């Protein structure tokens, strides 16, 4: 083994040593690209990149629905935290509030039977409205009607549009027919206006895109009808 | 090491040394040891003064404790559920069981997605152990609830809900960056609210 100078000293194994201090480099294996990127946690982490204040601002934009500020609020940062936890809160309110409303109207309070089916129906209804319908609409808007809005942007918008129902459904516990219809109509108007106002720029493109307003309005109307006729139906005692 | 003097280990790492004796001891001893471990962890999780080492004990997670508390809660509530319709009891059991496990899973996933670096099972273990106060209130209300007015029933419910939430909130909030704390804590609050509501109405 020859010595080629102090810069090229050999160690006992015959490897060339340098004058630089030996730095231990920790070898970190590169993460393998997953075959299914949508199945990894990392993919969804980009949708949870928000702070407390952001959520508050977005809910505020949704409740003040006539101002088309939602896209400014969100920017490129759509989130899934809002849709997920707003819809879960609504499920709880439907289950607890729906049964409470019936309880308040019940004469024989000791033998009140709790309806557990409300849980299953609420889960199906609210998650369908918050996720399945916006995903379908989002796919149509993005791929068929060629918009720059992505599927997750539409999911985010739909999720926040439901935030007004948190307040509406708590008020619907009051067991008076007219009051319940009034609050539900306010919620319907608010939610639908929010969705239409924020899609307005996209809908102005041509007459075809205006058709997207039809399913939006239809699904919102169907939702409040389900709320009224299943969860908050008022069964009055029949006088013999 | 003299194992005979270590029948009541003071921490879980000492219990590790005893594991070699598993095959030699009787079944009752094994069960008692596991129960003592659950009791130790329960005390650790629910009594904040015990947590001097910032939750390091939680690294030794287990799912036996959460399973026992989940089953006890589900059985207590379904036992108390309305027996006139046969499906009510099974509905309640199924809802509680699924709610606890899926709820713990989703709350932990939420914390991870918000950037929290935590072992998945560690968090599920903590949330499961914190269901214990709700167990207590469910048992109280199941046995004495029918004799008490509604307002009096609310008192143990609120106390136990606050105790559960307070025990787990500290841990969950420490996992995520400061400006996301409320986003990680709100689902925990909702989870225990769901369970407390069930124990109140059944």
Short mmCIF file of C-alpha atoms in Angstrom, two decimals:
data_model
loop_
_atom_site.label_atom_id
_atom_site.label_comp_id
_atom_site.label_asym_id
_atom_site.label_seq_id
_atom_site.Cartn_x
_atom_site.Cartn_y
_atom_site.Cartn_z
CA UNK A 1 0.00 0.00 0.00
CA UNK A 2 1.64 3.21 -1.13
CA UNK A 3 1.49 6.50 0.63
CA UNK A 4 0.43 9.22 -1.73
CA UNK A 5 0.87 12.01 0.74
CA UNK A 6 -0.84 13.16 3.89
CA UNK A 7 -4.11 13.80 2.08
CA UNK A 8 -4.34 10.25 0.95
CA UNK A 9 -3.46 8.24 4.03
CA UNK A 10 -4.82 4.75 4.14
CA UNK A 11 -6.48 3.28 7.19
CA UNK A 12 -6.11 -0.32 8.32
CA UNK A 13 -8.67 -1.55 5.83
CA UNK A 14 -6.95 0.11 2.93
CA UNK A 15 -9.53 2.88 2.50
CA UNK A 16 -8.32 6.36 1.67
CA UNK A 17 -8.52 8.72 4.61
CA UNK A 18 -8.79 12.46 4.20
CA UNK A 19 -7.82 15.31 6.50
CA UNK A 20 -11.40 16.26 6.98
CA UNK A 21 -12.94 15.19 10.26
CA UNK A 22 -15.03 12.10 10.02
CA UNK A 23 -18.65 13.16 10.03
CA UNK A 24 -21.11 10.45 10.79
CA UNK A 25 -23.74 10.64 8.12
CA UNK A 26 -26.95 9.01 9.11
CA UNK A 27 -28.26 7.15 6.14
CA UNK A 28 -31.98 7.77 5.80
CA UNK A 29 -33.61 5.58 3.22
CA UNK A 30 -35.75 7.51 0.75
CA UNK A 31 -39.44 6.86 1.30
CA UNK A 32 -40.67 4.52 -1.40
CA UNK A 33 -43.27 6.14 -3.64
CA UNK A 34 -46.52 4.48 -2.72
CA UNK A 35 -48.53 2.68 -5.33
CA UNK A 36 -51.61 4.37 -3.98
CA UNK A 37 -50.78 7.98 -3.04
CA UNK A 38 -54.35 8.70 -2.03
CA UNK A 39 -54.15 5.94 0.60
CA UNK A 40 -51.24 7.42 2.55
CA UNK A 41 -51.44 9.74 5.53
CA UNK A 42 -48.95 12.10 3.90
CA UNK A 43 -51.40 12.86 1.08
CA UNK A 44 -54.07 13.98 3.53
CA UNK A 45 -51.72 15.98 5.74
CA UNK A 46 -51.76 18.77 3.16
CA UNK A 47 -55.45 19.23 3.96
CA UNK A 48 -54.85 19.70 7.68
CA UNK A 49 -52.42 22.54 7.28
CA UNK A 50 -54.63 25.10 8.97
CA UNK A 51 -54.78 26.94 12.26
CA UNK A 52 -57.54 27.72 14.73
CA UNK A 53 -57.96 31.18 13.33
CA UNK A 54 -58.38 29.87 9.77
CA UNK A 55 -61.25 27.62 10.81
CA UNK A 56 -62.96 30.52 12.59
CA UNK A 57 -62.59 32.76 9.51
CA UNK A 58 -63.95 30.09 7.18
CA UNK A 59 -66.98 29.37 9.36
CA UNK A 60 -67.58 33.13 9.54
CA UNK A 61 -67.42 33.35 5.71
CA UNK A 62 -69.93 30.52 5.50
CA UNK A 63 -72.42 32.10 7.89
CA UNK A 64 -72.15 35.50 6.17
CA UNK A 65 -72.97 33.60 3.02
CA UNK A 66 -73.95 36.50 0.74
CA UNK A 67 -70.38 37.77 0.61
CA UNK A 68 -68.30 35.83 -1.95
CA UNK A 69 -65.22 35.79 0.26
CA UNK A 70 -64.71 32.09 0.74
CA UNK A 71 -62.12 31.67 -1.99
CA UNK A 72 -60.11 34.56 -0.56
CA UNK A 73 -60.31 32.98 2.89
CA UNK A 74 -59.18 29.62 1.65
CA UNK A 75 -56.72 30.54 -1.08
CA UNK A 76 -54.99 27.37 -2.19
CA UNK A 77 -55.29 25.88 1.27
CA UNK A 78 -58.44 23.73 1.21
CA UNK A 79 -58.86 21.77 4.37
CA UNK A 80 -60.69 18.62 5.40
CA UNK A 81 -60.70 19.31 9.15
CA UNK A 82 -63.73 21.60 8.82
CA UNK A 83 -65.93 19.27 6.75
CA UNK A 84 -65.09 16.26 8.95
CA UNK A 85 -65.75 17.80 12.36
CA UNK A 86 -68.62 20.07 11.35
CA UNK A 87 -70.46 17.04 9.93
CA UNK A 88 -69.68 14.96 13.03
CA UNK A 89 -71.01 17.74 15.27
CA UNK A 90 -74.18 17.85 13.17
CA UNK A 91 -74.61 14.08 13.59
CA UNK A 92 -74.42 14.49 17.37
CA UNK A 93 -76.93 17.36 17.33
CA UNK A 94 -79.33 15.40 15.11
CA UNK A 95 -79.14 12.34 17.36
CA UNK A 96 -79.35 14.19 20.67
CA UNK A 97 -81.54 17.06 19.52
CA UNK A 98 -83.97 14.97 17.51
CA UNK A 99 -84.67 12.71 20.47
CA UNK A 100 -84.78 15.66 22.88
CA UNK A 101 -87.37 17.38 20.69
CA UNK A 102 -89.56 14.28 20.79
CA UNK A 103 -89.02 13.99 24.54
CA UNK A 104 -90.21 17.55 25.13
CA UNK A 105 -93.41 16.78 23.27
CA UNK A 106 -94.02 13.43 24.94
CA UNK A 107 -96.70 13.36 27.59
CA UNK A 108 -95.63 10.13 29.23
CA UNK A 109 -92.05 11.08 29.97
CA UNK A 110 -91.26 8.08 32.16
CA UNK A 111 -91.84 5.66 29.29
CA UNK A 112 -90.07 7.62 26.60
CA UNK A 113 -88.39 5.34 24.08
CA UNK A 114 -85.14 6.57 22.64
CA UNK A 115 -84.77 6.00 18.93
CA UNK A 116 -81.30 4.70 18.20
CA UNK A 117 -82.00 4.51 14.47
CA UNK A 118 -81.47 8.26 14.44
CA UNK A 119 -77.76 7.56 14.81
CA UNK A 120 -77.49 5.33 11.77
CA UNK A 121 -79.63 7.59 9.57
CA UNK A 122 -77.78 10.72 10.74
CA UNK A 123 -74.38 9.19 9.97
CA UNK A 124 -75.47 8.10 6.51
CA UNK A 125 -77.27 11.33 5.64
CA UNK A 126 -74.70 13.82 6.89
CA UNK A 127 -71.59 12.06 5.62
CA UNK A 128 -73.27 11.53 2.23
CA UNK A 129 -74.06 15.25 2.07
CA UNK A 130 -70.63 16.32 3.30
CA UNK A 131 -68.45 13.93 1.31
CA UNK A 132 -70.10 11.72 -1.28
CA UNK A 133 -72.20 14.37 -3.02
CA UNK A 134 -69.41 16.98 -3.19
CA UNK A 135 -66.96 14.38 -4.49
CA UNK A 136 -69.38 13.48 -7.30
CA UNK A 137 -70.12 17.14 -8.04
CA UNK A 138 -66.43 17.97 -7.81
CA UNK A 139 -65.52 15.29 -10.31
CA UNK A 140 -68.21 16.61 -12.67
CA UNK A 141 -67.09 20.22 -12.21
CA UNK A 142 -63.42 19.48 -12.62
CA UNK A 143 -63.32 16.87 -15.32
CA UNK A 144 -66.49 17.37 -17.34
CA UNK A 145 -67.06 21.11 -16.99
CA UNK A 146 -63.32 21.85 -16.91
CA UNK A 147 -62.99 24.15 -13.95
CA UNK A 148 -59.84 25.12 -12.12
CA UNK A 149 -61.49 24.17 -8.83
CA UNK A 150 -60.35 20.79 -7.58
CA UNK A 151 -62.44 18.02 -6.06
CA UNK A 152 -61.14 18.75 -2.56
CA UNK A 153 -61.96 22.46 -2.96
CA UNK A 154 -65.59 21.52 -3.55
CA UNK A 155 -65.55 19.11 -0.58
CA UNK A 156 -64.14 21.89 1.60
CA UNK A 157 -66.82 24.33 0.42
CA UNK A 158 -69.64 21.88 1.02
CA UNK A 159 -68.31 21.04 4.46
CA UNK A 160 -68.27 24.66 5.53
CA UNK A 161 -71.70 25.28 3.95
CA UNK A 162 -73.10 22.85 6.53
CA UNK A 163 -71.76 24.91 9.44
CA UNK A 164 -74.92 27.04 9.61
CA UNK A 165 -76.92 23.88 10.37
CA UNK A 166 -75.12 23.51 13.71
CA UNK A 167 -76.99 26.58 14.96
CA UNK A 168 -80.19 25.87 13.03
CA UNK A 169 -80.56 22.31 14.33
CA UNK A 170 -79.97 23.36 17.95
CA UNK A 171 -82.80 25.89 17.52
CA UNK A 172 -84.98 23.18 15.92
CA UNK A 173 -85.11 21.39 19.27
CA UNK A 174 -87.92 23.83 20.14
CA UNK A 175 -90.95 21.63 19.50
CA UNK A 176 -93.07 24.05 17.48
CA UNK A 177 -93.79 23.24 13.85
CA UNK A 178 -93.68 26.80 12.53
CA UNK A 179 -90.49 27.63 14.41
CA UNK A 180 -88.76 24.53 13.06
CA UNK A 181 -89.77 25.28 9.46
CA UNK A 182 -88.63 28.86 9.84
CA UNK A 183 -85.18 27.91 11.13
CA UNK A 184 -84.75 25.17 8.53
CA UNK A 185 -85.69 27.57 5.72
CA UNK A 186 -83.14 30.08 7.00
CA UNK A 187 -80.51 27.35 7.06
CA UNK A 188 -81.43 26.21 3.56
CA UNK A 189 -81.25 29.73 2.18
CA UNK A 190 -77.94 30.45 3.87
CA UNK A 191 -76.31 27.19 2.79
CA UNK A 192 -77.54 27.35 -0.82
CA UNK A 193 -76.65 31.02 -1.25
CA UNK A 194 -73.16 30.30 0.10
CA UNK A 195 -72.58 27.52 -2.44
CA UNK A 196 -74.04 29.43 -5.40
CA UNK A 197 -72.31 32.73 -4.61
CA UNK A 198 -68.93 31.07 -4.37
CA UNK A 199 -69.43 29.10 -7.55
CA UNK A 200 -70.78 32.15 -9.39
CA UNK A 201 -67.52 33.05 -11.09
CA UNK A 202 -67.24 29.56 -12.39
CA UNK A 203 -70.89 29.43 -13.44
CA UNK A 204 -70.64 32.61 -15.50
CA UNK A 205 -68.52 30.85 -18.08
CA UNK A 206 -71.32 29.47 -20.17
CA UNK A 207 -74.96 28.43 -19.95
CA UNK A 208 -74.07 24.76 -19.38
CA UNK A 209 -72.35 25.42 -16.09
CA UNK A 210 -75.51 27.09 -14.76
CA UNK A 211 -77.04 23.62 -14.74
CA UNK A 212 -74.80 22.71 -11.82
CA UNK A 213 -76.99 24.94 -9.66
CA UNK A 214 -79.88 22.50 -10.10
CA UNK A 215 -78.41 19.50 -8.26
CA UNK A 216 -76.93 21.80 -5.58
CA UNK A 217 -80.33 23.29 -4.79
CA UNK A 218 -82.06 19.89 -5.05
CA UNK A 219 -79.73 18.17 -2.60
CA UNK A 220 -79.96 21.00 -0.09
CA UNK A 221 -83.76 20.95 -0.23
CA UNK A 222 -83.75 17.15 0.15
CA UNK A 223 -81.49 17.50 3.18
CA UNK A 224 -83.76 19.85 5.10
CA UNK A 225 -86.81 17.77 4.20
CA UNK A 226 -85.03 14.74 5.73
CA UNK A 227 -84.21 16.80 8.79
CA UNK A 228 -87.80 17.91 9.22
CA UNK A 229 -89.65 14.71 8.36
CA UNK A 230 -87.34 12.24 10.08
CA UNK A 231 -85.49 13.87 12.94
CA UNK A 232 -87.80 16.66 13.96
CA UNK A 233 -91.16 15.26 13.02
CA UNK A 234 -93.75 16.33 15.51
CA UNK A 235 -96.17 13.61 16.37
CA UNK A 236 -99.07 15.18 18.13
CA UNK A 237 -101.20 13.13 20.48
CA UNK A 238 -104.44 12.27 18.76
CA UNK A 239 -107.52 13.36 20.64
CA UNK A 240 -110.13 10.64 20.69
CA UNK B 1 -31.80 -10.83 40.09
CA UNK B 2 -33.98 -11.97 42.93
CA UNK B 3 -37.43 -12.16 41.40
CA UNK B 4 -39.17 -13.22 44.56
CA UNK B 5 -38.82 -9.72 45.99
CA UNK B 6 -40.30 -8.10 42.92
CA UNK B 7 -43.86 -9.35 43.17
CA UNK B 8 -45.17 -5.79 43.28
CA UNK B 9 -43.09 -3.83 40.82
CA UNK B 10 -43.15 -0.09 41.10
CA UNK B 11 -43.06 0.58 37.41
CA UNK B 12 -43.62 -1.21 34.18
CA UNK B 13 -39.96 -1.74 33.37
CA UNK B 14 -39.59 -3.87 36.45
CA UNK B 15 -42.54 -5.85 35.22
CA UNK B 16 -40.54 -6.61 32.06
CA UNK B 17 -38.06 -8.55 34.19
CA UNK B 18 -40.83 -10.71 35.49
CA UNK B 19 -41.94 -11.75 32.04
CA UNK B 20 -39.55 -14.69 31.99
CA UNK B 21 -41.56 -16.21 34.82
CA UNK B 22 -44.82 -16.16 32.79
CA UNK B 23 -44.84 -19.85 32.01
CA UNK B 24 -44.01 -20.87 35.54
CA UNK B 25 -46.69 -18.95 37.38
CA UNK B 26 -50.35 -19.77 37.84
CA UNK B 27 -53.09 -18.25 35.72
CA UNK B 28 -54.46 -16.26 38.62
CA UNK B 29 -51.07 -14.67 39.18
CA UNK B 30 -50.83 -13.67 35.53
CA UNK B 31 -54.29 -12.16 35.59
CA UNK B 32 -53.60 -10.30 38.85
CA UNK B 33 -50.39 -8.92 37.44
CA UNK B 34 -52.19 -7.64 34.33
CA UNK B 35 -54.93 -6.13 36.47
CA UNK B 36 -52.37 -4.40 38.65
CA UNK B 37 -50.72 -3.01 35.52
CA UNK B 38 -54.06 -1.68 34.31
CA UNK B 39 -54.77 -0.16 37.72
CA UNK B 40 -51.34 1.45 37.79
CA UNK B 41 -51.79 2.97 34.34
CA UNK B 42 -55.28 4.12 35.20
CA UNK B 43 -54.04 5.96 38.26
CA UNK B 44 -51.28 7.46 36.15
CA UNK B 45 -53.61 8.70 33.43
CA UNK B 46 -56.45 9.99 35.57
CA UNK B 47 -54.61 11.60 38.47
CA UNK B 48 -52.58 14.46 37.00
CA UNK B 49 -50.18 14.64 39.97
CA UNK B 50 -48.74 11.26 39.01
CA UNK B 51 -47.52 12.54 35.66
CA UNK B 52 -44.15 13.91 36.61
CA UNK B 53 -42.26 12.42 33.71
CA UNK B 54 -44.40 14.05 31.00
CA UNK B 55 -46.25 10.99 29.95
CA UNK B 56 -43.32 8.65 29.41
CA UNK B 57 -45.19 5.82 31.08
CA UNK B 58 -47.71 5.96 28.24
CA UNK B 59 -45.11 4.58 25.87
CA UNK B 60 -45.90 1.20 27.41
CA UNK B 61 -49.31 1.23 25.86
CA UNK B 62 -51.74 -1.64 26.09
CA UNK B 63 -55.24 -2.19 24.79
CA UNK B 64 -56.52 -4.44 27.60
CA UNK B 65 -57.55 -1.53 29.77
CA UNK B 66 -59.46 0.26 26.99
CA UNK B 67 -61.14 -3.03 26.02
CA UNK B 68 -62.28 -3.73 29.59
CA UNK B 69 -63.66 -0.20 30.03
CA UNK B 70 -65.33 -0.25 26.61
CA UNK B 71 -67.03 -3.59 27.29
CA UNK B 72 -68.09 -2.53 30.79
CA UNK B 73 -69.61 0.71 29.49
CA UNK B 74 -71.35 -1.01 26.58
CA UNK B 75 -72.73 -3.75 28.84
CA UNK B 76 -73.87 -1.32 31.55
CA UNK B 77 -75.70 0.85 29.07
CA UNK B 78 -77.26 -2.01 27.12
CA UNK B 79 -78.34 -3.64 30.39
CA UNK B 80 -80.12 -0.43 31.30
CA UNK B 81 -81.55 0.14 27.83
CA UNK B 82 -85.24 -0.15 27.17
CA UNK B 83 -86.14 -3.82 27.10
CA UNK B 84 -89.51 -3.55 25.37
CA UNK B 85 -87.91 -3.54 21.93
CA UNK B 86 -85.43 -6.38 21.56
CA UNK B 87 -83.20 -4.44 19.21
CA UNK B 88 -82.59 -1.55 21.62
CA UNK B 89 -80.15 -3.43 23.81
CA UNK B 90 -78.09 -4.66 20.88
CA UNK B 91 -78.29 -1.23 19.23
CA UNK B 92 -76.87 0.43 22.31
CA UNK B 93 -74.10 -2.14 22.71
CA UNK B 94 -73.12 -1.88 19.06
CA UNK B 95 -73.22 1.91 19.00
CA UNK B 96 -71.09 2.28 22.13
CA UNK B 97 -68.56 -0.33 21.06
CA UNK B 98 -68.13 1.09 17.57
CA UNK B 99 -68.20 4.66 18.87
CA UNK B 100 -65.35 4.07 21.31
CA UNK B 101 -63.01 2.27 18.94
CA UNK B 102 -63.79 4.18 15.75
CA UNK B 103 -63.91 7.42 17.74
CA UNK B 104 -60.50 6.81 19.31
CA UNK B 105 -59.12 5.87 15.90
CA UNK B 106 -60.46 8.99 14.20
CA UNK B 107 -59.39 11.35 16.99
CA UNK B 108 -55.86 9.91 16.89
CA UNK B 109 -55.79 10.10 13.10
CA UNK B 110 -56.87 13.73 13.34
CA UNK B 111 -53.98 14.49 15.69
CA UNK B 112 -51.53 12.74 13.37
CA UNK B 113 -52.83 14.59 10.32
CA UNK B 114 -52.46 17.91 12.13
CA UNK B 115 -48.78 17.12 12.42
CA UNK B 116 -48.69 15.39 15.78
CA UNK B 117 -45.87 12.91 16.13
CA UNK B 118 -47.35 10.24 18.27
CA UNK B 119 -47.56 6.52 18.20
CA UNK B 120 -51.04 5.58 17.07
CA UNK B 121 -51.67 2.99 19.78
CA UNK B 122 -50.28 5.19 22.53
CA UNK B 123 -53.00 7.72 21.82
CA UNK B 124 -55.76 5.10 21.49
CA UNK B 125 -54.58 3.64 24.82
CA UNK B 126 -54.84 7.03 26.53
CA UNK B 127 -58.28 7.78 25.12
CA UNK B 128 -59.44 4.31 26.16
CA UNK B 129 -58.20 4.72 29.74
CA UNK B 130 -59.89 8.13 29.99
CA UNK B 131 -63.25 6.43 29.32
CA UNK B 132 -63.10 5.14 32.92
CA UNK B 133 -64.84 8.19 34.53
CA UNK B 134 -67.67 7.78 32.03
CA UNK B 135 -67.90 4.16 33.18
CA UNK B 136 -68.32 5.36 36.76
CA UNK B 137 -71.08 7.81 35.86
CA UNK B 138 -72.86 5.18 33.73
CA UNK B 139 -72.87 2.74 36.67
CA UNK B 140 -74.08 5.43 39.11
CA UNK B 141 -76.91 6.48 36.80
CA UNK B 142 -77.81 2.90 35.87
CA UNK B 143 -78.41 1.94 39.49
CA UNK B 144 -79.67 5.10 41.13
CA UNK B 145 -80.76 7.16 38.15
CA UNK B 146 -84.40 6.19 38.12
CA UNK B 147 -84.86 7.61 41.65
CA UNK B 148 -83.24 10.93 40.91
CA UNK B 149 -84.61 13.97 39.09
CA UNK B 150 -82.95 14.89 35.84
CA UNK B 151 -81.06 17.86 37.25
CA UNK B 152 -79.42 15.76 39.95
CA UNK B 153 -78.40 13.17 37.34
CA UNK B 154 -76.62 15.91 35.42
CA UNK B 155 -74.13 16.54 38.22
CA UNK B 156 -72.12 13.28 38.05
CA UNK B 157 -72.38 13.36 34.26
CA UNK B 158 -70.81 16.81 34.04
CA UNK B 159 -68.14 16.02 36.64
CA UNK B 160 -67.09 12.77 34.96
CA UNK B 161 -67.18 14.30 31.48
CA UNK B 162 -64.96 17.15 32.66
CA UNK B 163 -62.59 14.67 34.35
CA UNK B 164 -62.27 12.51 31.20
CA UNK B 165 -61.82 15.49 28.93
CA UNK B 166 -59.29 17.18 31.22
CA UNK B 167 -57.19 14.01 31.55
CA UNK B 168 -56.85 13.46 27.83
CA UNK B 169 -56.74 17.05 26.64
CA UNK B 170 -53.34 17.71 28.22
CA UNK B 171 -51.77 14.85 26.31
CA UNK B 172 -53.49 15.58 22.98
CA UNK B 173 -52.70 19.28 23.10
CA UNK B 174 -49.02 18.56 23.71
CA UNK B 175 -48.79 16.53 20.52
CA UNK B 176 -49.53 19.26 18.00
CA UNK B 177 -48.02 22.72 17.31
CA UNK B 178 -49.45 25.50 19.53
CA UNK B 179 -51.62 27.17 16.92
CA UNK B 180 -53.39 23.90 16.17
CA UNK B 181 -54.14 22.87 19.76
CA UNK B 182 -57.86 23.62 19.67
CA UNK B 183 -58.18 21.70 16.40
CA UNK B 184 -56.75 18.60 18.09
CA UNK B 185 -58.67 19.07 21.34
CA UNK B 186 -62.17 19.70 19.97
CA UNK B 187 -62.63 16.12 18.63
CA UNK B 188 -61.62 14.74 22.06
CA UNK B 189 -64.26 16.94 23.67
CA UNK B 190 -66.87 15.79 21.12
CA UNK B 191 -65.93 12.11 21.68
CA UNK B 192 -66.45 12.25 25.45
CA UNK B 193 -69.58 14.38 25.00
CA UNK B 194 -71.11 11.65 22.82
CA UNK B 195 -70.31 8.98 25.42
CA UNK B 196 -71.50 11.11 28.36
CA UNK B 197 -74.74 11.89 26.54
CA UNK B 198 -75.35 8.15 26.06
CA UNK B 199 -74.79 7.39 29.72
CA UNK B 200 -77.22 10.19 30.60
CA UNK B 201 -80.10 9.22 28.34
CA UNK B 202 -80.10 5.45 28.55
#
